Structures are given as C-alpha cells and as structure tokens.
mmCIF file of C-alpha atoms and ligand atoms in Angstrom:
data_model
loop_
_atom_site.group_PDB
_atom_site.id
_atom_site.type_symbol
_atom_site.label_atom_id
_atom_site.label_comp_id
_atom_site.label_asym_id
_atom_site.label_seq_id
_atom_site.Cartn_x
_atom_site.Cartn_y
_atom_site.Cartn_z
ATOM 1 C CA MET A 1 -4.215 13.553 19.048
ATOM 2 C CA THR A 2 -4.315 11.910 15.655
ATOM 3 C CA ALA A 3 -0.951 10.226 15.894
ATOM 4 C CA THR A 4 -1.795 8.434 19.127
ATOM 5 C CA VAL A 5 -5.133 7.268 17.716
ATOM 6 C CA VAL A 6 -3.323 5.674 14.800
ATOM 7 C CA VAL A 7 -0.648 4.041 16.914
ATOM 8 C CA ALA A 8 -3.181 2.770 19.428
ATOM 9 C CA GLY A 9 -5.183 1.324 16.541
ATOM 10 C CA VAL A 10 -2.191 -0.693 15.397
ATOM 11 C CA SER A 11 -1.223 -2.064 18.777
ATOM 12 C CA ASP A 12 -4.835 -2.757 19.787
ATOM 13 C CA ARG A 13 -5.105 -5.046 16.848
ATOM 14 C CA ASN A 14 -2.133 -7.113 17.914
ATOM 15 C CA SER A 15 -3.578 -9.313 20.578
ATOM 16 C CA THR A 16 -0.278 -11.112 21.202
ATOM 17 C CA ASP A 17 2.690 -9.327 22.756
ATOM 18 C CA SER A 18 5.101 -10.309 20.024
ATOM 19 C CA PRO A 19 4.581 -9.689 16.310
ATOM 20 C CA LEU A 20 6.854 -12.652 15.634
ATOM 21 C CA GLU A 21 4.466 -14.779 17.630
ATOM 22 C CA ALA A 22 1.555 -13.470 15.585
ATOM 23 C CA VAL A 23 3.372 -14.325 12.354
ATOM 24 C CA SER A 24 4.394 -17.783 13.377
ATOM 25 C CA GLY A 25 1.206 -18.727 15.182
ATOM 26 C CA GLY A 26 2.700 -18.758 18.661
ATOM 27 C CA ASP A 27 6.114 -20.154 17.820
ATOM 28 C CA SER A 28 8.440 -17.178 17.444
ATOM 29 C CA SER A 29 11.462 -19.417 16.860
ATOM 30 C CA ARG A 30 10.203 -20.070 13.342
ATOM 31 C CA ALA A 31 10.473 -16.403 12.387
ATOM 32 C CA ALA A 32 13.811 -16.044 14.187
ATOM 33 C CA GLU A 33 15.044 -19.122 12.335
ATOM 34 C CA ALA A 34 14.050 -17.549 9.025
ATOM 35 C CA PHE A 35 16.113 -14.451 9.788
ATOM 36 C CA GLY A 36 19.008 -16.712 10.807
ATOM 37 C CA ALA A 37 18.819 -18.646 7.541
ATOM 38 C CA LEU A 38 19.350 -15.401 5.644
ATOM 39 C CA SER A 39 22.328 -14.172 7.633
ATOM 40 C CA ASN A 40 24.852 -15.232 5.058
ATOM 41 C CA GLU A 41 25.962 -13.798 1.740
ATOM 42 C CA THR A 42 26.121 -17.139 -0.078
ATOM 43 C CA ARG A 43 22.546 -17.957 0.897
ATOM 44 C CA LEU A 44 21.339 -14.606 -0.403
ATOM 45 C CA ALA A 45 23.287 -15.228 -3.624
ATOM 46 C CA ILE A 46 21.563 -18.610 -3.962
ATOM 47 C CA LEU A 47 18.123 -17.016 -3.604
ATOM 48 C CA LEU A 48 18.995 -14.383 -6.178
ATOM 49 C CA ALA A 49 20.382 -16.992 -8.604
ATOM 50 C CA LEU A 50 17.202 -19.054 -8.274
ATOM 51 C CA TRP A 51 15.131 -15.947 -8.946
ATOM 52 C CA GLU A 52 17.186 -15.106 -12.038
ATOM 53 C CA ALA A 53 16.604 -18.628 -13.338
ATOM 54 C CA TYR A 54 12.920 -18.495 -12.451
ATOM 55 C CA SER A 55 10.435 -18.110 -15.287
ATOM 56 C CA PRO A 56 6.722 -17.394 -14.732
ATOM 57 C CA ALA A 57 6.109 -19.507 -17.853
ATOM 58 C CA ALA A 58 7.668 -22.560 -16.148
ATOM 59 C CA PRO A 59 7.549 -21.807 -12.419
ATOM 60 C CA ASP A 60 8.256 -25.386 -11.307
ATOM 61 C CA GLU A 61 11.325 -25.912 -13.449
ATOM 62 C CA GLY A 62 14.220 -26.571 -11.095
ATOM 63 C CA VAL A 63 17.852 -25.515 -11.323
ATOM 64 C CA SER A 64 20.257 -28.420 -10.896
ATOM 65 C CA PHE A 65 22.792 -28.470 -8.062
ATOM 66 C CA SER A 66 25.767 -28.034 -10.413
ATOM 67 C CA GLU A 67 24.096 -25.275 -12.434
ATOM 68 C CA LEU A 68 23.132 -23.415 -9.260
ATOM 69 C CA ARG A 69 26.658 -23.720 -7.876
ATOM 70 C CA ARG A 70 28.030 -22.387 -11.168
ATOM 71 C CA ARG A 71 25.634 -19.415 -11.047
ATOM 72 C CA VAL A 72 26.605 -18.580 -7.481
ATOM 73 C CA ASP A 73 30.243 -19.097 -8.456
ATOM 74 C CA MET A 74 31.226 -21.165 -5.443
ATOM 75 C CA ARG A 75 34.000 -23.729 -5.803
ATOM 76 C CA ASN A 76 33.650 -25.528 -2.507
ATOM 77 C CA SER A 77 30.865 -28.028 -3.142
ATOM 78 C CA GLY A 78 30.560 -29.093 0.497
ATOM 79 C CA ARG A 79 30.134 -25.550 1.802
ATOM 80 C CA PHE A 80 27.720 -24.747 -1.021
ATOM 81 C CA ASN A 81 25.668 -27.806 -0.130
ATOM 82 C CA TYR A 82 25.608 -26.723 3.517
ATOM 83 C CA HIS A 83 24.262 -23.230 2.730
ATOM 84 C CA LEU A 84 21.708 -24.613 0.283
ATOM 85 C CA GLY A 85 20.559 -26.988 3.012
ATOM 86 C CA GLU A 86 20.021 -24.080 5.400
ATOM 87 C CA LEU A 87 17.599 -22.521 2.907
ATOM 88 C CA GLU A 88 15.734 -25.728 2.130
ATOM 89 C CA GLY A 89 12.365 -25.965 3.738
ATOM 90 C CA GLN A 90 11.456 -22.348 4.347
ATOM 91 C CA PHE A 91 12.798 -20.663 1.216
ATOM 92 C CA VAL A 92 13.889 -23.338 -1.250
ATOM 93 C CA ARG A 93 12.267 -26.571 -2.367
ATOM 94 C CA LYS A 94 13.995 -29.558 -3.938
ATOM 95 C CA THR A 95 12.232 -31.032 -6.954
ATOM 96 C CA ASP A 96 13.026 -33.952 -9.273
ATOM 97 C CA ASP A 97 15.123 -31.782 -11.582
ATOM 98 C CA GLY A 98 16.737 -29.472 -9.052
ATOM 99 C CA TYR A 99 15.876 -26.539 -6.813
ATOM 100 C CA VAL A 100 13.129 -23.905 -6.962
ATOM 101 C CA LEU A 101 12.162 -20.979 -4.746
ATOM 102 C CA ARG A 102 9.307 -21.554 -2.366
ATOM 103 C CA ARG A 103 6.760 -18.773 -2.079
ATOM 104 C CA ALA A 104 8.549 -17.213 0.913
ATOM 105 C CA GLY A 105 11.832 -17.187 -1.031
ATOM 106 C CA LEU A 106 10.193 -15.685 -4.078
ATOM 107 C CA ARG A 107 8.499 -12.995 -1.996
ATOM 108 C CA LEU A 108 11.731 -12.174 -0.266
ATOM 109 C CA VAL A 109 13.624 -11.614 -3.511
ATOM 110 C CA ARG A 110 10.687 -9.683 -4.967
ATOM 111 C CA THR A 111 10.657 -7.414 -1.918
ATOM 112 C CA VAL A 112 14.345 -6.689 -2.333
ATOM 113 C CA VAL A 113 14.029 -6.138 -6.078
ATOM 114 C CA ALA A 114 10.972 -3.872 -5.662
ATOM 115 C CA GLY A 115 12.492 -2.047 -2.708
ATOM 116 C CA THR A 116 15.828 -1.285 -4.275
ATOM 117 C CA GLY A 117 14.655 -1.116 -7.853
ATOM 118 C CA ILE A 118 16.461 -2.497 -10.841
ATOM 119 C CA GLU A 119 18.002 0.940 -11.176
ATOM 120 C CA GLU A 120 18.452 3.684 -8.636
ATOM 121 C CA PRO A 121 15.421 5.978 -8.931
ATOM 122 C CA THR A 122 16.351 9.503 -9.851
ATOM 123 C CA PHE A 123 13.344 11.596 -9.188
ATOM 124 C CA GLU A 124 13.095 15.344 -9.029
ATOM 125 C CA ALA A 125 10.067 17.177 -7.674
ATOM 126 C CA SER A 126 7.748 17.587 -10.644
ATOM 127 C CA GLU A 127 4.543 19.485 -11.144
ATOM 128 C CA ILE A 128 1.648 17.319 -12.207
ATOM 129 C CA ASP A 129 -1.454 18.589 -13.837
ATOM 130 C CA VAL A 130 -3.684 18.107 -10.798
ATOM 131 C CA PRO A 131 -4.927 21.174 -8.883
ATOM 132 C CA CYS A 132 -4.824 21.393 -5.092
ATOM 133 C CA PRO A 133 -8.265 20.363 -3.782
ATOM 134 C CA ILE A 134 -7.973 22.999 -1.035
ATOM 135 C CA CYS A 135 -6.841 26.151 -2.857
ATOM 136 C CA GLY A 136 -6.741 25.218 -6.545
ATOM 137 C CA ALA A 137 -3.033 26.000 -6.977
ATOM 138 C CA ALA A 138 -0.619 23.719 -8.830
ATOM 139 C CA THR A 139 0.572 20.580 -7.044
ATOM 140 C CA GLU A 140 3.792 18.688 -7.395
ATOM 141 C CA ILE A 141 5.019 15.243 -6.463
ATOM 142 C CA ARG A 142 8.199 14.383 -4.570
ATOM 143 C CA TYR A 143 9.797 11.145 -3.516
ATOM 144 C CA GLU A 144 11.169 11.084 0.026
ATOM 145 C CA ASP A 145 11.695 8.237 2.492
ATOM 146 C CA ASP A 146 10.067 5.669 0.183
ATOM 147 C CA ARG A 147 6.910 7.726 -0.075
ATOM 148 C CA LEU A 148 5.473 9.551 -3.035
ATOM 149 C CA TYR A 149 4.138 12.859 -1.742
ATOM 150 C CA GLN A 150 1.734 15.142 -3.496
ATOM 151 C CA VAL A 151 2.128 18.662 -2.117
ATOM 152 C CA CYS A 152 0.535 22.017 -2.827
ATOM 153 C CA THR A 153 2.938 24.654 -4.144
ATOM 154 C CA GLU A 154 1.047 27.449 -2.355
ATOM 155 C CA CYS A 155 -1.156 26.514 0.629
ATOM 156 C CA PRO A 156 -0.161 24.606 3.812
ATOM 157 C CA GLY A 157 -2.000 21.485 2.604
ATOM 158 C CA ALA A 158 -4.003 19.063 4.700
ATOM 159 C CA TYR A 159 -1.925 19.384 7.868
ATOM 160 C CA GLU A 160 -0.282 22.563 9.016
ATOM 161 C CA GLY A 161 3.072 22.455 10.765
ATOM 162 C CA HIS A 162 2.949 18.664 11.047
ATOM 163 C CA GLU A 163 6.613 17.807 11.549
ATOM 164 C CA ALA A 164 6.402 14.377 9.969
ATOM 165 C CA GLN A 165 4.838 15.685 6.751
ATOM 166 C CA PRO A 166 6.384 17.923 4.107
ATOM 167 C CA ALA A 167 4.965 21.457 3.767
ATOM 168 C CA GLY A 168 1.861 21.548 1.600
ATOM 169 C CA TYR A 169 1.120 17.859 2.225
ATOM 170 C CA LEU A 170 -1.927 16.582 0.365
ATOM 171 C CA ALA A 171 -1.227 12.871 0.053
ATOM 172 C CA GLY A 172 1.587 10.462 0.833
ATOM 173 C CA ILE A 173 1.683 6.982 -0.642
ATOM 174 C CA ALA A 174 4.220 4.291 0.217
ATOM 175 C CA LEU A 175 5.856 3.343 -3.065
ATOM 176 C CA ASP A 176 8.703 1.015 -3.920
ATOM 177 C CA PRO A 177 11.281 2.276 -6.416
ATOM 178 C CA ALA A 178 9.943 -0.390 -8.799
ATOM 179 C CA GLY A 179 6.916 1.900 -9.185
ATOM 180 C CA PHE A 180 9.083 4.320 -11.182
ATOM 181 C CA THR A 181 10.096 1.737 -13.774
ATOM 182 C CA ASP A 182 9.439 3.016 -17.300
ATOM 183 C CA ARG A 183 7.078 5.716 -16.019
ATOM 184 C CA THR A 184 6.992 9.497 -16.178
ATOM 185 C CA ALA A 185 6.185 11.546 -13.043
ATOM 186 C CA ARG A 186 2.502 11.697 -13.991
ATOM 187 C CA GLU A 187 2.352 7.977 -14.713
ATOM 188 C CA THR A 188 4.062 7.219 -11.406
ATOM 189 C CA TRP A 189 1.476 9.322 -9.564
ATOM 190 C CA ALA A 190 -1.302 7.519 -11.438
ATOM 191 C CA ALA A 191 0.170 4.108 -10.592
ATOM 192 C CA ALA A 192 0.578 5.012 -6.908
ATOM 193 C CA ARG A 193 -3.026 6.237 -6.737
ATOM 194 C CA ILE A 194 -4.338 3.044 -8.289
ATOM 195 C CA GLN A 195 -2.224 0.933 -5.971
ATOM 196 C CA VAL A 196 -3.470 2.626 -2.810
ATOM 197 C CA PHE A 197 -7.053 2.438 -4.071
ATOM 198 C CA GLN A 198 -6.746 -1.337 -4.548
ATOM 199 C CA ASN A 199 -4.867 -1.822 -1.282
ATOM 200 C CA VAL A 200 -7.522 0.032 0.699
ATOM 201 C CA ARG A 201 -10.198 -2.001 -1.022
ATOM 202 C CA SER A 202 -8.503 -5.235 -0.007
ATOM 203 C CA MET A 203 -8.308 -4.045 3.619
ATOM 204 C CA ILE A 204 -11.986 -3.010 3.589
ATOM 205 C CA GLU A 205 -12.808 -6.520 2.444
ATOM 206 C CA GLY A 206 -10.799 -7.947 5.341
ATOM 207 C CA VAL A 207 -7.561 -9.045 3.663
ATOM 208 C CA CYS A 208 -4.225 -7.333 4.343
ATOM 209 C CA ASP A 209 -2.671 -6.215 1.060
ATOM 210 C CA GLU A 210 0.822 -6.974 2.387
ATOM 211 C CA CYS A 211 0.524 -10.362 4.087
ATOM 212 C CA SER A 212 -3.055 -11.625 3.436
ATOM 213 C CA GLY A 213 -3.699 -11.615 7.192
ATOM 214 C CA PRO A 214 -6.981 -10.444 8.740
ATOM 215 C CA ALA A 215 -7.604 -6.714 8.351
ATOM 216 C CA GLY A 216 -10.200 -4.473 9.930
ATOM 217 C CA GLY A 217 -11.255 -0.855 9.943
ATOM 218 C CA SER A 218 -12.310 1.804 12.387
ATOM 219 C CA LEU A 219 -13.649 5.313 12.146
ATOM 220 C CA ALA A 220 -12.398 8.113 14.394
ATOM 221 C CA VAL A 221 -13.980 11.542 14.674
ATOM 222 C CA CYS A 222 -12.408 14.635 16.228
ATOM 223 C CA GLU A 223 -14.879 15.759 18.864
ATOM 224 C CA ASP A 224 -13.623 19.329 19.157
ATOM 225 C CA HIS A 225 -13.130 19.905 15.499
ATOM 226 C CA ASP A 226 -12.606 23.381 14.139
ATOM 227 C CA SER A 227 -13.201 23.118 10.398
ATOM 228 C CA ASP A 228 -11.885 26.594 9.680
ATOM 229 C CA GLY A 229 -8.479 25.655 8.277
ATOM 230 C CA VAL A 230 -6.350 23.107 10.107
ATOM 231 C CA CYS A 231 -7.970 22.076 13.417
ATOM 232 C CA GLU A 232 -5.845 22.634 16.513
ATOM 233 C CA ALA A 233 -7.324 19.659 18.325
ATOM 234 C CA CYS A 234 -6.586 16.955 15.708
ATOM 235 C CA GLY A 235 -4.157 18.687 13.335
ATOM 236 C CA ARG A 236 -6.280 17.853 10.286
ATOM 237 C CA ARG A 237 -8.650 19.659 8.016
ATOM 238 C CA SER A 238 -11.453 17.136 8.313
ATOM 239 C CA ALA A 239 -12.884 15.695 11.519
ATOM 240 C CA PRO A 240 -13.377 12.070 10.436
ATOM 241 C CA MET A 241 -10.518 9.679 9.778
ATOM 242 C CA ALA A 242 -10.783 6.115 8.531
ATOM 243 C CA PHE A 243 -8.152 3.700 9.758
ATOM 244 C CA LEU A 244 -7.475 0.234 8.306
ATOM 245 C CA GLY A 245 -4.997 -2.114 9.929
ATOM 246 C CA CYS A 246 -3.723 -5.694 9.756
ATOM 247 C CA SER A 247 -3.654 -7.789 12.930
ATOM 248 C CA VAL A 248 -0.571 -9.720 11.812
ATOM 249 C CA CYS A 249 2.027 -7.535 10.086
ATOM 250 C CA LYS A 250 1.281 -3.948 11.285
ATOM 251 C CA ASN A 251 0.468 -2.781 7.779
ATOM 252 C CA TYR A 252 -2.042 0.072 7.876
ATOM 253 C CA HIS A 253 -3.724 2.740 5.769
ATOM 254 C CA VAL A 254 -5.218 6.029 6.886
ATOM 255 C CA THR A 255 -7.915 7.386 4.607
ATOM 256 C CA SER A 256 -11.259 9.191 4.677
ATOM 257 C CA PRO A 257 -14.909 8.074 4.682
ATOM 258 C CA ARG A 258 -15.319 9.748 1.270
ATOM 259 C CA SER A 259 -12.703 7.319 -0.089
ATOM 260 C CA ILE A 260 -14.200 4.313 1.710
ATOM 261 C CA VAL A 261 -17.605 4.705 0.006
ATOM 262 C CA ALA A 262 -15.972 4.857 -3.431
ATOM 263 C CA HIS A 263 -15.727 1.056 -3.304
ATOM 264 C CA HIS A 264 -19.418 0.526 -2.580
ATOM 265 C CA PRO A 265 -21.365 -1.044 -5.484
ATOM 266 C CA ALA A 266 -24.133 1.570 -5.135
ATOM 267 C CA VAL A 267 -21.602 4.347 -5.781
ATOM 268 C CA VAL A 268 -20.118 2.593 -8.796
ATOM 269 C CA ALA A 269 -23.661 1.980 -10.119
ATOM 270 C CA PHE A 270 -24.675 5.613 -9.433
ATOM 271 C CA TYR A 271 -21.871 6.878 -11.645
ATOM 272 C CA HIS A 272 -22.280 4.176 -14.254
ATOM 273 C CA GLU A 273 -26.008 4.892 -14.684
ATOM 274 C CA ARG A 274 -25.215 8.562 -15.273
ATOM 275 C CA GLY A 275 -22.539 7.867 -17.851
ATOM 276 C CA VAL A 276 -19.633 8.862 -15.580
ATOM 277 C CA ASP A 277 -16.643 6.673 -16.334
ATOM 278 C CA VAL A 278 -15.030 5.372 -13.131
ATOM 279 C CA GLN A 279 -12.689 2.915 -14.763
ATOM 280 C CA PHE A 280 -9.039 3.842 -14.621
ATOM 281 C CA ASP A 281 -5.724 2.634 -15.905
ATOM 282 C CA ALA A 282 -2.149 3.518 -14.987
ATOM 283 C CA ASP A 283 -1.375 4.215 -18.661
ATOM 284 C CA ASP A 284 -4.199 6.743 -18.823
ATOM 285 C CA PHE A 285 -3.378 9.706 -16.571
ATOM 286 C CA GLU A 286 -6.651 11.483 -17.328
ATOM 287 C CA SER A 287 -8.710 8.488 -16.156
ATOM 288 C CA VAL A 288 -6.906 8.468 -12.802
ATOM 289 C CA ARG A 289 -7.186 12.230 -12.358
ATOM 290 C CA ARG A 290 -10.931 11.967 -13.046
ATOM 291 C CA ARG A 291 -11.382 9.147 -10.513
ATOM 292 C CA VAL A 292 -9.428 10.980 -7.799
ATOM 293 C CA ALA A 293 -11.417 14.192 -8.423
ATOM 294 C CA LEU A 294 -14.734 12.320 -8.140
ATOM 295 C CA VAL A 295 -13.768 10.916 -4.734
ATOM 296 C CA GLY A 296 -12.536 14.343 -3.623
ATOM 297 C CA ASP A 297 -15.973 15.785 -4.438
ATOM 298 C CA HIS A 298 -17.808 13.366 -2.121
ATOM 299 C CA ASP A 299 -19.318 15.490 0.639
ATOM 300 C CA GLN A 300 -18.792 14.157 4.137
ATOM 301 C CA GLU A 301 -20.488 15.233 7.344
ATOM 302 C CA VAL A 302 -20.195 13.939 10.892
ATOM 303 C CA VAL A 303 -23.576 12.648 12.058
ATOM 304 C CA SER A 304 -22.399 11.474 15.462
ATOM 305 C CA ALA A 305 -19.092 11.419 17.306
ATOM 306 C CA GLU A 306 -20.033 8.640 19.723
ATOM 307 C CA PRO A 307 -20.512 6.157 18.214
ATOM 308 C CA PRO A 308 -18.750 7.655 15.197
ATOM 309 C CA ARG A 309 -20.978 7.982 12.136
ATOM 310 C CA VAL A 310 -20.277 9.913 8.981
ATOM 311 C CA ARG A 311 -22.667 10.639 6.146
ATOM 312 C CA VAL A 312 -21.201 10.846 2.666
ATOM 313 C CA VAL A 313 -23.145 12.406 -0.175
ATOM 314 C CA VAL A 314 -22.254 11.469 -3.727
ATOM 315 C CA SER A 315 -23.806 13.807 -6.265
ATOM 316 C CA HIS A 316 -23.973 14.299 -9.994
ATOM 317 C CA ASP A 317 -26.098 16.758 -11.990
ATOM 318 C CA GLY A 318 -28.511 17.366 -9.113
ATOM 319 C CA ASP A 319 -28.949 13.660 -8.248
ATOM 320 C CA GLU A 320 -27.726 12.517 -4.852
ATOM 321 C CA LEU A 321 -26.785 9.237 -3.221
ATOM 322 C CA ARG A 322 -26.441 9.265 0.564
ATOM 323 C CA LEU A 323 -24.408 6.714 2.455
ATOM 324 C CA THR A 324 -23.439 6.227 6.087
ATOM 325 C CA VAL A 325 -20.073 4.977 7.289
ATOM 326 C CA ASP A 326 -20.119 3.409 10.764
ATOM 327 C CA GLU A 327 -17.423 2.826 13.378
ATOM 328 C CA GLU A 328 -16.206 -0.337 11.662
ATOM 329 C CA LEU A 329 -16.216 1.364 8.260
ATOM 330 C CA ASP A 330 -19.241 -0.587 7.119
ATOM 331 C CA VAL A 331 -21.142 1.393 4.524
ATOM 332 C CA THR A 332 -24.929 1.491 4.187
ATOM 333 C CA VAL A 333 -27.000 3.334 1.617
ATOM 334 C CA THR A 334 -29.242 5.769 3.480
ATOM 335 C CA ASP A 335 -31.496 6.727 0.584
HETATM 336 ZN ZN1 LIG B 1 -3.319 24.356 -1.940
HETATM 337 ZN ZN1 LIG B 2 -10.204 18.331 14.775
HETATM 338 ZN ZN1 LIG B 3 -0.620 -7.872 7.115
#
C-alpha cells in the first residue's frame, strides 16, 4: 500500500536508530540539552526579546544586559543572568556590545512566529479560479491541520475514500499561518504552490529544504495498477509516485514524475524556445495557474515496474520532448 511505501522510505533513510543521534552526529545529549535549555518561560522571553530587537540591517548589533533585562521585565538580576547563561552557546551569543541570537535561536523564534502567525489565521473554504484536472469542475481551497488543501467540489479527487485526506483531495501543501499574511485566498494558493515547487527542487538537488541535510529521491510504481478511476491496489489515480526524503530530519515530499521533470533544464528550454512563459510570481496568480497547468499536462507512462522507470512527454503545438525518470528520480532526455 502507498502509505507503507512512504513510511518505509522515511525510516529506511534514517540509518541510525535515533533521530536525535542523527541530528547531533551521534551525541543525542546535545539535542536533549537544547530542549532542556528551552524549558523555561524566562528563557523563551529572552529569545523573543532578542528577536524583537534584531534587525536584518544590523544583524550583529547586540542588546546590552540591562536593556535585555528591561525588555524581559525581570527584576532579579541574578536569576536573569542565570537563565541567559543557560541559553548562551547554543541559542545566544555574547558580543562586545551585548547579546545576539545565534542561528539556532533565530530559527527557533522564526519557526514559532511562522507557525503561530502574527495574527490568528481566519480562513474559510474559498473557490479559486482553477479547474479540477480530473473532471473540470470548480476547485476550492481549505486550511486544515496546517495544510492548505485544494479539493474538487464535484468529483472524489485523486484518492477515493482515503481517510487521511479530505473528500475531493487534489493537493495538500504544508503551510505555516505566516503564508496567509497580507494575501487573498488565491494569492495564498499561489504562494503555497511556489513554495512546494522550490522545496521539491531543493530536495531533487540533494538538500533538505527544512534542515539542509542530505536528501534523496525514489520512484515507486504500483504493479497492479488499475487506471480506471482510483486504483484499488494503491489507492491513487496514477501508478507512479515520486518520493523525496531527508536522512536527518524526516522531512519529505510526495510528488509525481511529471512534476520532477519540470525542473530539468531541457524542459525549461523547450518551453522558452516556444515562447511559453514558465516564470511565476506569488503576486501574479495567472502566472502560477499557468505553470501548474503546464506540469499537469505532462504525459506520464510507466515503462518498467522493476526497476521503476517512467517516461514523461512534454508537448507543445505538436512538438514533443521525451524524458525518463529512473528509480532515484534522475531525469534523462530520451529524444
Ligand atoms: Zn473533479
Ligand atoms: Zn495502483
Ligand atoms: Zn531535513
């Protein structure tokens, strides 16, 4: 089944038994220590105060001890000093003029800010002007469990009766509430699409988009695929599935060979030479809709199940470009 393939892919990639060990290079106490350092309200307030004082224009400018204590509003200087000391090293660095966040501290605050948003996101299911690639009906986007879902308003979508997916599921993209900032529903969809496109690209090129750790890909093909509707064997509409995973942090993306080839220079050149614009921008909804539709039109066909090989055909005005995606998601131009 699909789900077990995905899960096996993740755990196969973790060669050590403990993810903490993988993160800390064999010394899990370092990661445990980091969690310990954060188990206190004052320390979290210090990190937040340093972030508020932080300016990208002067990233190394420190906040003095007294100024920091004033910002955190803590009278007891000795206790304040103790908590600050617990953060020094991993999260906070002392400079000549005071204290600054180290990269880990900055990332931590950014994660919290992005994950909770500056404001609570209020998001109602909204129709966007993108037709369902399966039946052509209207689609809408919803935000549930930190994911932006695009669902069909009429057909069962890409999976039928899949308990973990909402009815009509077409796409689901992990998105922090920060992604909604100053954006309409359409703009949020466009931003999420661009983000996943770039994240997948980074993974294809071997770098995890979450932690910068080593990433790799694999291709899986349903051997008993029934392409008439949703296949009973794999629960999907299409037989091939591209999986990208990080060996350090368990970040992963599931996508399709037709999306993988979109990053190949020959595909970009093919479109460019024919005057098809493949540039996109989050402020330009139409450009993102066009890009997504182009990828959706890539024809994919299983050439072999073992080893898995999928041919993708990119076409425009009668011209064709054929590419093959292999078991490690390497792409070659066939002709
Ligand atoms: Zn549909
Ligand atoms: Zn199948
Ligand atoms: Zn990672």
